[in-house]
Tab-separated table of C-alpha atoms in Angstrom:
chain	number	residue	atom	x	y	z
E	1025	MET	CA	-7.276	12.533	-6.135
E	1026	GLU	CA	-9.652	15.196	-7.414
E	1027	GLN	CA	-9.625	13.855	-10.976
E	1028	ALA	CA	-9.985	10.251	-9.764
E	1029	ASN	CA	-13.082	11.413	-7.794
E	1030	ARG	CA	-14.445	13.073	-10.906
E	1031	ILE	CA	-14.350	9.698	-12.638
E	1032	LEU	CA	-16.121	8.052	-9.665
E	1033	THR	CA	-18.768	10.756	-9.717
E	1034	VAL	CA	-19.467	10.427	-13.451
E	1035	LEU	CA	-19.847	6.648	-13.254
E	1036	GLU	CA	-21.967	6.767	-10.119
E	1037	GLU	CA	-24.282	9.466	-11.565
E	1038	ALA	CA	-24.762	7.192	-14.600
E	1039	GLY	CA	-25.995	4.462	-12.263
E	1040	TYR	CA	-22.898	2.362	-11.586
E	1041	GLU	CA	-20.689	1.548	-8.651
E	1042	ALA	CA	-17.172	2.913	-8.693
E	1043	TYR	CA	-14.341	2.957	-6.222
E	1044	ILE	CA	-10.681	3.716	-5.916
E	1045	ILE	CA	-8.972	0.384	-5.178
E	1046	GLY	CA	-5.666	-1.116	-4.009
E	1047	GLY	CA	-2.406	0.709	-3.333
E	1048	ALA	CA	-3.763	4.214	-3.372
E	1049	VAL	CA	-6.180	3.425	-0.573
E	1050	ARG	CA	-3.438	1.647	1.411
E	1051	ASP	CA	-1.117	4.681	0.944
E	1052	ILE	CA	-3.867	7.170	2.059
E	1053	LEU	CA	-4.474	5.142	5.241
E	1054	MET	CA	-0.724	5.116	5.877
E	1055	HIS	CA	-0.512	8.909	5.399
E	1056	GLN	CA	1.531	8.542	2.282
E	1057	LYS	CA	0.988	10.224	-1.069
E	1058	PRO	CA	-0.412	7.769	-3.715
E	1059	HIS	CA	1.403	7.740	-7.079
E	1060	ASP	CA	-1.435	6.092	-9.032
E	1061	PHE	CA	-5.184	5.739	-8.646
E	1062	ASP	CA	-6.751	2.503	-9.900
E	1063	ILE	CA	-10.512	2.373	-10.213
E	1064	VAL	CA	-12.988	-0.491	-10.227
E	1065	THR	CA	-16.576	-0.308	-11.338
E	1066	SER	CA	-19.656	-2.388	-11.972
E	1067	ALA	CA	-19.883	-0.910	-15.508
E	1068	ARG	CA	-18.683	-2.926	-18.466
E	1069	PRO	CA	-15.805	-1.517	-20.496
E	1070	ASP	CA	-17.959	-0.343	-23.477
E	1071	THR	CA	-20.205	1.397	-20.986
E	1072	VAL	CA	-17.267	3.023	-19.169
E	1073	ILE	CA	-16.059	4.427	-22.586
E	1074	GLU	CA	-19.459	5.656	-23.500
E	1075	VAL	CA	-20.174	7.330	-20.123
E	1076	LEU	CA	-16.854	8.980	-19.812
E	1077	ARG	CA	-16.689	10.220	-23.403
E	1078	GLY	CA	-20.130	11.674	-22.833
E	1079	GLN	CA	-18.536	13.899	-20.221
E	1080	ASP	CA	-15.583	14.881	-22.486
E	1081	ILE	CA	-13.182	12.530	-20.670
E	1082	GLN	CA	-10.706	10.985	-23.134
E	1083	THR	CA	-10.479	7.166	-23.025
E	1084	THR	CA	-8.553	4.410	-24.650
E	1085	ASP	CA	-8.707	0.582	-24.394
E	1086	LEU	CA	-4.982	0.132	-25.098
E	1087	VAL	CA	-4.704	-1.987	-21.938
E	1088	GLY	CA	-7.354	-4.231	-23.457
E	1089	LYS	CA	-11.079	-4.393	-23.090
E	1090	SER	CA	-10.672	-8.164	-23.175
E	1091	PHE	CA	-9.188	-7.787	-19.669
E	1092	GLY	CA	-11.974	-5.464	-18.640
E	1093	VAL	CA	-9.675	-2.397	-18.380
E	1094	VAL	CA	-10.147	1.056	-19.858
E	1095	VAL	CA	-7.698	3.908	-19.504
E	1096	ALA	CA	-8.983	7.466	-18.977
E	1097	THR	CA	-6.807	10.570	-19.320
E	1098	LEU	CA	-7.456	13.627	-17.250
E	1099	GLU	CA	-5.137	16.628	-17.201
E	1100	GLY	CA	-2.361	14.493	-18.640
E	1101	LYS	CA	-2.647	11.733	-16.034
E	1102	GLN	CA	-3.848	8.240	-16.795
E	1103	TYR	CA	-6.331	6.315	-14.693
E	1104	GLU	CA	-6.982	2.595	-15.156
E	1105	ILE	CA	-10.606	1.676	-14.777
E	1106	ALA	CA	-11.282	-2.032	-14.411
E	1107	THR	CA	-14.681	-3.833	-14.427
E	1108	TYR	CA	-15.347	-6.044	-11.482
E	1109	ARG	CA	-13.992	-9.487	-12.387
E	1110	THR	CA	-13.095	-12.943	-11.237
E	1111	GLU	CA	-10.180	-14.934	-12.506
E	1112	ARG	CA	-9.408	-18.600	-12.984
E	1113	TYR	CA	-5.763	-19.747	-13.269
E	1114	GLY	CA	-4.402	-22.696	-15.176
E	1115	ALA	CA	-1.039	-23.761	-16.518
E	1116	ASP	CA	0.429	-20.236	-16.823
E	1117	SER	CA	2.367	-19.279	-13.649
E	1118	HIS	CA	1.311	-15.631	-13.837
E	1119	ARG	CA	-1.541	-14.925	-16.149
E	1120	PRO	CA	-5.122	-16.079	-15.595
E	1121	GLU	CA	-6.581	-18.631	-17.987
E	1122	GLU	CA	-10.017	-17.168	-17.825
E	1123	ILE	CA	-11.413	-13.842	-16.847
E	1124	ALA	CA	-15.110	-13.321	-16.125
E	1125	TYR	CA	-17.032	-10.154	-15.225
E	1126	ALA	CA	-18.349	-10.094	-11.620
E	1127	ASP	CA	-21.378	-8.284	-10.178
E	1128	THR	CA	-20.041	-7.163	-6.853
E	1129	LEU	CA	-17.101	-5.388	-5.305
E	1130	GLU	CA	-16.534	-8.308	-2.906
E	1131	GLU	CA	-16.027	-10.836	-5.750
E	1132	ASP	CA	-13.425	-8.553	-7.290
E	1133	VAL	CA	-11.627	-7.956	-3.999
E	1134	LEU	CA	-11.393	-11.636	-3.141
E	1135	ARG	CA	-9.233	-12.338	-6.264
E	1136	ARG	CA	-6.553	-9.936	-5.123
E	1137	ASP	CA	-3.140	-10.684	-3.417
E	1138	PHE	CA	-2.823	-9.025	-0.008
E	1139	THR	CA	-5.311	-7.502	2.468
E	1140	VAL	CA	-3.483	-4.200	2.456
E	1141	ASN	CA	-4.106	-3.978	-1.309
E	1142	GLY	CA	-7.742	-5.133	-1.143
E	1143	MET	CA	-9.412	-2.045	0.257
E	1144	ALA	CA	-11.704	0.321	-1.678
E	1145	MET	CA	-12.631	3.947	-1.183
E	1146	ASN	CA	-15.705	5.838	-2.510
E	1147	ARG	CA	-15.748	9.393	-3.716
E	1148	PHE	CA	-16.543	10.635	-0.176
E	1149	GLY	CA	-13.381	9.136	1.255
E	1150	GLU	CA	-15.141	6.247	3.045
E	1151	VAL	CA	-13.101	3.038	3.125
E	1152	ILE	CA	-14.746	-0.241	2.277
E	1153	ASP	CA	-12.606	-2.989	3.942
E	1154	LEU	CA	-13.932	-6.484	3.279
E	1155	VAL	CA	-10.681	-8.320	4.035
E	1156	GLY	CA	-9.182	-6.785	7.242
E	1157	GLY	CA	-6.675	-4.540	5.456
E	1158	ARG	CA	-7.018	-1.755	8.057
E	1159	ARG	CA	-6.294	-4.197	10.900
E	1160	ASP	CA	-3.230	-5.437	9.192
E	1161	ILE	CA	-1.937	-1.902	8.495
E	1162	LYS	CA	-2.347	-1.134	12.230
E	1163	HIS	CA	-0.429	-4.268	13.151
E	1164	LYS	CA	2.128	-3.876	10.386
E	1165	THR	CA	1.327	-7.293	8.999
E	1166	LEU	CA	1.373	-8.688	5.484
E	1167	ARG	CA	-1.366	-11.195	4.926
E	1168	THR	CA	-2.809	-12.804	1.851
E	1169	ILE	CA	-6.491	-12.529	0.977
E	1170	GLY	CA	-7.893	-16.000	1.600
E	1171	ASN	CA	-5.802	-19.120	1.408
E	1172	ALA	CA	-2.119	-18.186	1.135
E	1173	GLN	CA	-1.086	-21.326	-0.824
E	1174	GLN	CA	-3.915	-20.796	-3.325
E	1175	ARG	CA	-2.969	-17.157	-3.861
E	1176	PHE	CA	0.654	-18.001	-4.583
E	1177	GLU	CA	-0.127	-20.978	-6.795
E	1178	GLU	CA	-2.529	-18.831	-8.852
E	1179	ASP	CA	0.183	-16.295	-9.633
E	1180	ALA	CA	3.726	-17.257	-8.613
E	1181	LEU	CA	4.872	-13.693	-9.088
E	1182	ARG	CA	3.029	-12.950	-5.795
E	1183	LEU	CA	5.855	-14.785	-3.995
E	1184	PHE	CA	8.219	-12.009	-5.086
E	1185	ARG	CA	5.611	-9.348	-4.529
E	1186	ALA	CA	5.317	-10.594	-0.937
E	1187	CYS	CA	9.066	-9.995	-0.435
E	1188	ARG	CA	8.725	-6.551	-2.077
E	1189	PHE	CA	5.788	-5.407	-0.026
E	1190	VAL	CA	7.534	-6.516	3.207
E	1191	ALA	CA	10.343	-4.229	2.133
E	1192	LYS	CA	8.102	-1.418	0.857
E	1193	LEU	CA	5.817	-1.254	3.891
E	1194	ASP	CA	8.269	-2.434	6.605
E	1195	PHE	CA	5.657	-5.084	7.625
E	1196	LEU	CA	6.199	-8.618	8.865
E	1197	PRO	CA	4.555	-11.473	6.930
E	1198	THR	CA	2.172	-13.819	8.742
E	1199	GLU	CA	3.211	-17.330	9.670
E	1200	ASP	CA	0.758	-18.923	7.266
E	1201	LEU	CA	2.127	-16.720	4.462
E	1202	LEU	CA	5.709	-17.955	5.110
E	1203	GLU	CA	4.551	-21.499	5.480
E	1204	ALA	CA	2.629	-21.381	2.234
E	1205	MET	CA	5.514	-19.984	0.138
E	1206	PRO	CA	7.512	-23.151	-0.469
E	1207	LYS	CA	4.360	-25.058	-1.352
E	1208	ALA	CA	4.043	-22.783	-4.455
E	1209	PHE	CA	7.725	-22.884	-5.548
E	1210	HIS	CA	6.797	-25.490	-8.185
E	1211	ARG	CA	5.081	-22.637	-10.091
E	1212	VAL	CA	8.143	-20.382	-10.167
E	1213	PRO	CA	9.880	-22.020	-13.179
E	1214	GLY	CA	6.978	-20.824	-15.314
E	1215	LEU	CA	7.783	-17.117	-14.524
E	1216	SER	CA	9.754	-15.093	-17.033
E	1217	LEU	CA	13.154	-13.769	-16.073
E	1218	GLU	CA	12.034	-10.280	-17.112
E	1219	ARG	CA	9.158	-10.279	-14.572
E	1220	VAL	CA	11.272	-11.726	-11.749
E	1221	ARG	CA	14.144	-9.258	-12.369
E	1222	SER	CA	11.675	-6.397	-12.348
E	1223	GLU	CA	10.370	-7.441	-8.948
E	1224	LEU	CA	13.911	-7.831	-7.678
E	1225	ASP	CA	14.838	-4.359	-8.772
E	1226	ARG	CA	11.786	-2.835	-7.155
E	1227	LEU	CA	12.546	-4.796	-3.951
E	1228	MET	CA	16.169	-3.492	-3.989
E	1229	LEU	CA	15.040	0.128	-3.960
E	1230	GLU	CA	12.486	-0.194	-1.058
E	1231	PRO	CA	13.080	1.382	2.395
E	1232	ALA	CA	13.079	-1.854	4.368
E	1233	VAL	CA	15.047	-3.716	1.768
E	1234	ALA	CA	16.749	-5.970	4.366
E	1235	LYS	CA	13.449	-7.410	5.555
E	1236	GLY	CA	12.401	-8.187	1.970
E	1237	LEU	CA	15.706	-9.824	1.138
E	1238	ASP	CA	15.569	-11.851	4.342
E	1239	VAL	CA	12.198	-13.325	3.351
E	1240	LEU	CA	13.469	-13.974	-0.197
E	1241	VAL	CA	16.448	-15.924	1.034
E	1242	GLN	CA	15.282	-17.558	4.275
E	1243	SER	CA	12.178	-18.886	2.490
E	1244	ARG	CA	14.566	-20.390	-0.085
E	1245	LEU	CA	12.604	-18.561	-2.887
E	1246	ALA	CA	15.981	-17.179	-4.017
E	1247	GLU	CA	17.084	-20.705	-4.876
E	1248	CYS	CA	14.273	-21.285	-7.325
E	1249	SER	CA	14.660	-20.832	-11.132
E	1250	CYS	CA	12.632	-18.820	-13.572
E	1251	ARG	CA	12.895	-19.095	-17.364
E	1252	VAL	CA	14.017	-17.178	-20.400
E	1253	VAL	CA	13.008	-17.962	-24.005
E	1254	GLU	CA	15.765	-17.616	-26.577
E	1255	ASN	CA	15.163	-18.456	-30.233
E	1256	GLY	CA	12.003	-20.184	-29.352
E	1257	VAL	CA	13.627	-22.399	-26.704
E	1258	ALA	CA	12.950	-22.022	-22.954
E	1259	ARG	CA	15.890	-22.151	-20.586
E	1260	GLU	CA	15.877	-22.322	-16.807
E	1261	VAL	CA	17.653	-19.467	-15.016
E	1262	PRO	CA	18.661	-19.854	-11.329
E	1263	ILE	CA	17.608	-16.708	-9.442
E	1264	LEU	CA	19.961	-16.114	-6.496
E	1265	PRO	CA	21.115	-19.536	-5.124
E	1266	GLU	CA	24.524	-18.020	-4.281
E	1267	LEU	CA	23.138	-16.216	-1.205
E	1268	TYR	CA	21.832	-18.898	1.108
E	1269	HIS	CA	25.223	-20.247	2.135
E	1270	LEU	CA	25.769	-16.890	3.929
E	1271	VAL	CA	22.910	-17.686	6.362
E	1272	ASN	CA	24.444	-18.645	9.811
E	1273	LEU	CA	27.948	-18.408	8.242
E	1274	PRO	CA	30.196	-17.677	11.262
E	1275	GLN	CA	32.551	-14.657	11.097
E	1276	GLU	CA	35.483	-13.565	13.257
E	1277	LYS	CA	33.924	-11.911	16.313
E	1278	ASP	CA	36.757	-9.341	16.648
E	1279	PHE	CA	35.454	-7.759	13.439
E	1280	HIS	CA	31.817	-8.782	12.999
E	1281	GLU	CA	28.878	-8.948	15.403
E	1282	PHE	CA	26.720	-10.841	12.873
E	1283	ASP	CA	26.812	-13.927	10.724
E	1284	GLY	CA	27.530	-13.564	7.016
E	1285	TRP	CA	23.891	-13.078	5.997
E	1286	TYR	CA	22.863	-10.591	8.657
E	1287	HIS	CA	26.062	-8.605	8.113
E	1288	THR	CA	25.112	-8.504	4.426
E	1289	LEU	CA	21.649	-7.281	5.246
E	1290	ALA	CA	23.030	-4.621	7.511
E	1291	VAL	CA	25.370	-3.418	4.827
E	1292	VAL	CA	22.547	-3.171	2.295
E	1293	SER	CA	20.320	-1.319	4.724
E	1294	HIS	CA	23.034	1.297	5.190
E	1295	THR	CA	23.176	2.160	1.482
E	1296	GLU	CA	21.029	4.634	-0.415
E	1297	PRO	CA	18.259	3.337	-2.645
E	1298	ASP	CA	20.426	2.950	-5.788
E	1299	LEU	CA	20.676	-0.362	-7.717
E	1300	THR	CA	24.516	-0.188	-8.113
E	1301	LEU	CA	25.046	0.459	-4.465
E	1302	ARG	CA	22.452	-2.042	-3.202
E	1303	TRP	CA	23.655	-4.867	-5.483
E	1304	GLY	CA	27.273	-4.038	-4.614
E	1305	ALA	CA	26.343	-4.266	-0.881
E	1306	LEU	CA	24.402	-7.457	-1.307
E	1307	LEU	CA	27.215	-9.226	-3.159
E	1308	HIS	CA	30.314	-7.722	-1.540
E	1309	ASP	CA	30.870	-10.785	0.615
E	1310	VAL	CA	29.108	-13.370	-1.520
E	1311	ALA	CA	32.234	-15.536	-1.701
E	1312	LYS	CA	32.799	-15.689	2.077
E	1313	GLY	CA	32.708	-19.183	3.408
E	1314	MET	CA	33.477	-20.700	0.016
E	1315	PRO	CA	35.914	-23.723	0.220
E	1316	THR	CA	38.633	-21.965	-1.720
E	1317	VAL	CA	38.664	-18.869	0.549
E	1318	ARG	CA	37.482	-19.958	4.013
E	1319	ALA	CA	40.333	-20.972	6.348
E	1320	VAL	CA	41.406	-20.924	9.979
E	1321	VAL	CA	44.713	-19.112	10.543
E	1322	ASN	CA	46.169	-18.969	14.029
E	1323	GLY	CA	42.769	-19.811	15.440
E	1324	ARG	CA	40.987	-17.076	13.457
E	1325	LEU	CA	38.492	-17.356	10.684
E	1326	THR	CA	39.736	-15.812	7.392
E	1327	ASP	CA	38.266	-15.390	3.898
E	1328	ARG	CA	41.309	-14.254	2.070
E	1329	GLY	CA	40.555	-13.707	-1.621
E	1330	HIS	CA	36.773	-13.510	-1.185
E	1331	ASP	CA	36.856	-10.092	-2.971
E	1332	THR	CA	38.363	-11.530	-6.125
E	1333	LEU	CA	36.238	-14.645	-6.188
E	1334	GLY	CA	33.207	-12.591	-5.221
E	1335	ALA	CA	33.738	-10.381	-8.209
E	1336	GLU	CA	33.759	-13.441	-10.520
E	1337	MET	CA	30.592	-14.739	-8.828
E	1338	THR	CA	28.970	-11.295	-9.183
E	1339	GLU	CA	29.761	-11.152	-12.872
E	1340	THR	CA	28.339	-14.648	-13.413
E	1341	LEU	CA	25.183	-13.979	-11.303
E	1342	LEU	CA	24.248	-10.624	-12.745
E	1343	THR	CA	24.989	-11.669	-16.291
E	1344	ARG	CA	22.766	-14.662	-15.744
E	1345	LEU	CA	19.944	-12.395	-14.598
E	1346	GLY	CA	20.261	-10.261	-17.782
E	1347	TYR	CA	21.663	-7.058	-16.444
E	1348	PRO	CA	23.502	-4.699	-18.865
E	1349	LYS	CA	27.199	-5.385	-19.242
E	1350	SER	CA	28.160	-1.897	-17.960
E	1351	PHE	CA	26.120	-2.417	-14.825
E	1352	VAL	CA	27.555	-5.875	-14.209
E	1353	ARG	CA	31.134	-4.610	-14.613
E	1354	ARG	CA	30.587	-1.748	-12.175
E	1355	VAL	CA	29.030	-3.925	-9.443
E	1356	ALA	CA	31.783	-6.585	-9.910
E	1357	TRP	CA	34.467	-3.798	-9.745
E	1358	ILE	CA	32.970	-2.676	-6.429
E	1359	VAL	CA	33.000	-6.164	-5.012
E	1360	LYS	CA	36.560	-6.780	-6.253
E	1361	ASN	CA	37.998	-3.608	-4.752
E	1362	HIS	CA	36.114	-3.254	-1.437
E	1363	MET	CA	38.866	-4.988	0.658
E	1364	ARG	CA	41.660	-3.043	-0.988
E	1365	PHE	CA	39.801	0.130	-0.279
E	1366	HIS	CA	39.521	-0.817	3.470
E	1367	TYR	CA	43.297	-1.526	3.449
E	1368	PHE	CA	44.122	1.846	2.012
E	1369	VAL	CA	41.931	3.631	4.548
E	1370	GLN	CA	43.739	1.829	7.361
E	1371	ASN	CA	47.252	2.304	5.980
E	1372	GLY	CA	48.250	5.876	5.429
E	1373	GLU	CA	51.573	4.836	3.850
E	1374	ALA	CA	49.812	3.086	0.940
E	1375	ASN	CA	50.315	4.759	-2.398
E	1376	GLU	CA	46.821	5.835	-3.543
E	1377	LYS	CA	48.188	7.534	-6.733
E	1378	LYS	CA	49.677	4.246	-7.824
E	1379	TRP	CA	46.283	2.613	-7.482
E	1380	ILE	CA	44.614	5.475	-9.414
E	1381	ARG	CA	47.127	4.963	-12.197
E	1382	LYS	CA	46.538	1.219	-12.249
E	1383	GLU	CA	42.771	1.779	-12.649
E	1384	ALA	CA	43.221	4.436	-15.278
E	1385	ARG	CA	45.199	1.941	-17.380
E	1386	SER	CA	42.819	-0.984	-16.733
E	1387	GLY	CA	40.353	-0.200	-19.537
E	1388	GLU	CA	37.598	-0.295	-16.957
E	1389	PHE	CA	36.538	3.339	-17.435
E	1390	ARG	CA	35.840	5.427	-20.474
E	1391	ASP	CA	36.785	8.742	-18.914
E	1392	SER	CA	37.849	10.483	-15.715
E	1393	GLN	CA	34.300	11.472	-14.750
E	1394	ILE	CA	33.093	7.902	-14.937
E	1395	MET	CA	36.013	6.699	-12.759
E	1396	ARG	CA	35.193	9.466	-10.248
E	1397	ILE	CA	31.571	8.248	-9.939
E	1398	ALA	CA	32.959	4.655	-9.403
E	1399	TRP	CA	35.218	5.781	-6.542
E	1400	GLU	CA	32.234	7.483	-4.948
E	1401	GLN	CA	30.117	4.373	-5.205
E	1402	LEU	CA	32.879	2.221	-3.808
E	1403	SER	CA	33.361	4.467	-0.888
E	1404	LYS	CA	29.607	4.420	-0.099
E	1405	VAL	CA	29.499	0.669	-0.131
E	1406	CYS	CA	32.620	0.451	2.037
E	1407	ALA	CA	31.170	2.960	4.535
E	1408	ALA	CA	28.040	0.759	4.715
E	1409	ASP	CA	30.368	-2.228	5.224
E	1410	VAL	CA	31.965	-0.517	8.225
E	1411	LEU	CA	28.584	0.253	9.754
E	1412	GLY	CA	27.271	-3.211	8.929
E	1413	CYS	CA	29.964	-4.856	11.158
E	1414	GLY	CA	27.735	-3.884	14.138
E	1415	LYS	CA	30.570	-2.433	16.299
E	1416	PRO	CA	29.490	0.454	18.485
E	1417	TYR	CA	32.793	2.375	17.815
E	1418	ALA	CA	32.466	2.085	14.018
E	1419	SER	CA	33.248	5.368	12.196
E	1420	THR	CA	33.011	6.016	8.524
E	1421	ASP	CA	34.858	9.407	8.611
E	1422	GLY	CA	38.090	7.942	7.214
E	1423	THR	CA	36.334	5.819	4.668
E	1424	LEU	CA	34.343	8.720	3.246
E	1425	ALA	CA	37.356	11.051	3.362
E	1426	PHE	CA	39.500	8.603	1.486
E	1427	GLY	CA	36.694	8.141	-1.045
E	1428	GLU	CA	36.616	11.875	-1.652
E	1429	CYS	CA	40.398	11.841	-2.086
E	1430	MET	CA	40.232	9.108	-4.718
E	1431	ALA	CA	37.377	10.830	-6.504
E	1432	ASP	CA	39.332	14.070	-6.680
E	1433	LEU	CA	42.508	12.271	-7.799
E	1434	SER	CA	40.582	10.456	-10.561
E	1435	LEU	CA	39.641	13.839	-12.144
E	1436	GLU	CA	43.417	14.570	-12.389
E	1437	MET	CA	44.133	11.204	-13.976
E	1438	PRO	CA	43.391	10.967	-17.728
E	1439	ILE	CA	41.698	7.818	-19.014
E	1440	HIS	CA	41.561	8.729	-22.583
E	1441	THR	CA	43.610	11.073	-24.788
E	1442	LYS	CA	40.610	13.462	-24.711
E	1443	ASP	CA	41.291	13.903	-20.979
E	1444	LEU	CA	44.804	15.282	-21.665
E	1445	ASN	CA	45.147	19.007	-20.936
E	1446	TYR	CA	47.156	19.807	-24.098
E	1447	ASP	CA	46.980	22.831	-26.405
E	1448	GLU	CA	47.472	23.502	-30.103
E	1449	ARG	CA	51.248	23.395	-29.782
E	1450	VAL	CA	51.162	19.643	-29.206
E	1451	ILE	CA	48.915	19.194	-32.353
E	1452	LYS	CA	51.348	21.211	-34.522
E	1453	LEU	CA	54.397	19.460	-33.083
E	1454	ALA	CA	52.946	15.950	-33.625
E	1455	GLY	CA	51.839	16.655	-37.196
E	1456	LYS	CA	50.488	13.629	-38.960
E	1457	LYS	CA	51.444	11.408	-35.934
E	1458	VAL	CA	49.097	13.252	-33.577
E	1459	GLY	CA	47.275	10.007	-32.513
E	1460	GLU	CA	50.555	8.252	-31.736
E	1461	GLY	CA	51.881	11.300	-29.884
E	1462	LEU	CA	48.817	11.669	-27.717
E	1463	GLN	CA	48.914	7.927	-26.771
E	1464	TYR	CA	52.528	8.393	-25.716
E	1465	LEU	CA	51.642	11.401	-23.530
E	1466	LEU	CA	48.660	9.499	-22.025
E	1467	GLY	CA	50.998	6.709	-20.874
E	1468	GLN	CA	53.512	9.192	-19.453
E	1469	VAL	CA	50.888	10.903	-17.349
E	1470	GLN	CA	49.215	7.717	-16.286
E	1471	ASN	CA	52.583	6.309	-15.180
E	1472	GLY	CA	53.277	9.466	-13.130
E	1473	VAL	CA	56.218	10.559	-15.247
E	1474	ILE	CA	54.763	13.982	-16.098
E	1475	PRO	CA	51.874	16.081	-14.851
E	1476	ASN	CA	48.798	16.583	-17.027
E	1477	GLU	CA	49.687	20.236	-17.786
E	1478	PRO	CA	50.057	21.965	-21.188
E	1479	ASP	CA	53.733	22.880	-20.833
E	1480	ALA	CA	54.737	19.477	-19.426
E	1481	LEU	CA	52.920	17.725	-22.268
E	1482	TYR	CA	54.494	19.827	-24.954
E	1483	ASP	CA	57.976	19.475	-23.479
E	1484	ALA	CA	57.609	15.693	-23.150
E	1485	LEU	CA	56.537	15.266	-26.748
E	1486	ASP	CA	59.172	17.657	-27.984
E	1487	HIS	CA	61.798	15.663	-26.070
E	1488	LYS	CA	60.523	12.385	-27.586
E	1489	LEU	CA	60.521	13.678	-31.098
E	1490	ARG	CA	64.015	15.135	-30.830
E	1491	ARG	CA	65.441	11.967	-29.318
E	1492	PRO	CA	67.392	9.906	-31.842
E	1493	VAL	CA	65.629	6.674	-32.916
E	1494	GLU	CA	67.564	3.702	-31.555
E	1495	LYS	CA	68.852	1.299	-34.244
């Protein structure tokens, strides 16, 4: 804040208006610590550079003077300084077609997205609120500046930003905002997948993530498509159409207080802000209600096999959105195994070591440490699943304890030959066939035939090498 105020002071003493603008002002009014300070000024970019450099403040126009933005660096921190401007949008769904410099703060503010992001602050800490942002903070309301449909049609990414700010601030959107959203959906196909995915990721990590996801899905924005360009050819990419069928999906009341969608939101809200956990929670029941799994058995609703089908849907969905293969596989693994995990928690006679051995041989994990992390993630999603059922007697003690047990067991279970606890005796004994010998020992340990201990490994290999070869 001190360095931002220094920039304001330098510009003002040179005869120009300058204010902190946007999210930093909002955060200060909400008693939160701002992460970035954006500045607006009446000075043109060349003038900003000249004035600041005259006070030994380093500047660069890497962001682009053509956009009216200069970056100043003070004590290693960067500050974006934008000249007042107006924007005119055209065919592009996100970027303005024309940018023109403006003469007043009001003109600059009126081009922005939401009232809570449209307040300015001078160097004395006085807030200039031309759009009612303070009022909306008080009432925990997300409202667009000006006509909501126009704001969304100008920049369709604001539709996703609306969902994110609902989740970030724990606010409720106004009725006119919600009513305007579908009227701008025709602009969404012009957005790049990269930008949409970035907004989704940010949304998924926000404190009130369930609120933001609810707006995304109930508005039907999740059913829109964005685009990706490959080899010069644009291709439409459906965003999250798989989720809406969960809305109002009935569930068996003995186990669930909520419908499929509100159960899903409850599960997501009970996870930590981590993308693997949040996506795992969001998609854990994505296949419920699908024709191949939904049935009525003895008068009860069932969704047998929704974990397996859900894992397939998860892999398709996340791959389509361009997530890394390792991330896709982990989230799909969580979805696939969440029901089995619940079964093991509820059935003490189930053989957890057999399950560990199966996973060790599956090729899913590169080493024991990675498998341990996967069990911890699965247990956290399953604990959230228990709480998300809405039952007052729900307890996660057994779920978390079983998760710890599986995590500990995974460290004892080798995934790769490098995880074997052998010594130099095995190397000498195997000779030129060391690779073949270690693979044999790995299989023996994974199958539970021998423990992963130096003496046991040596004895097993010695026995194999001494055994006559069958003809």
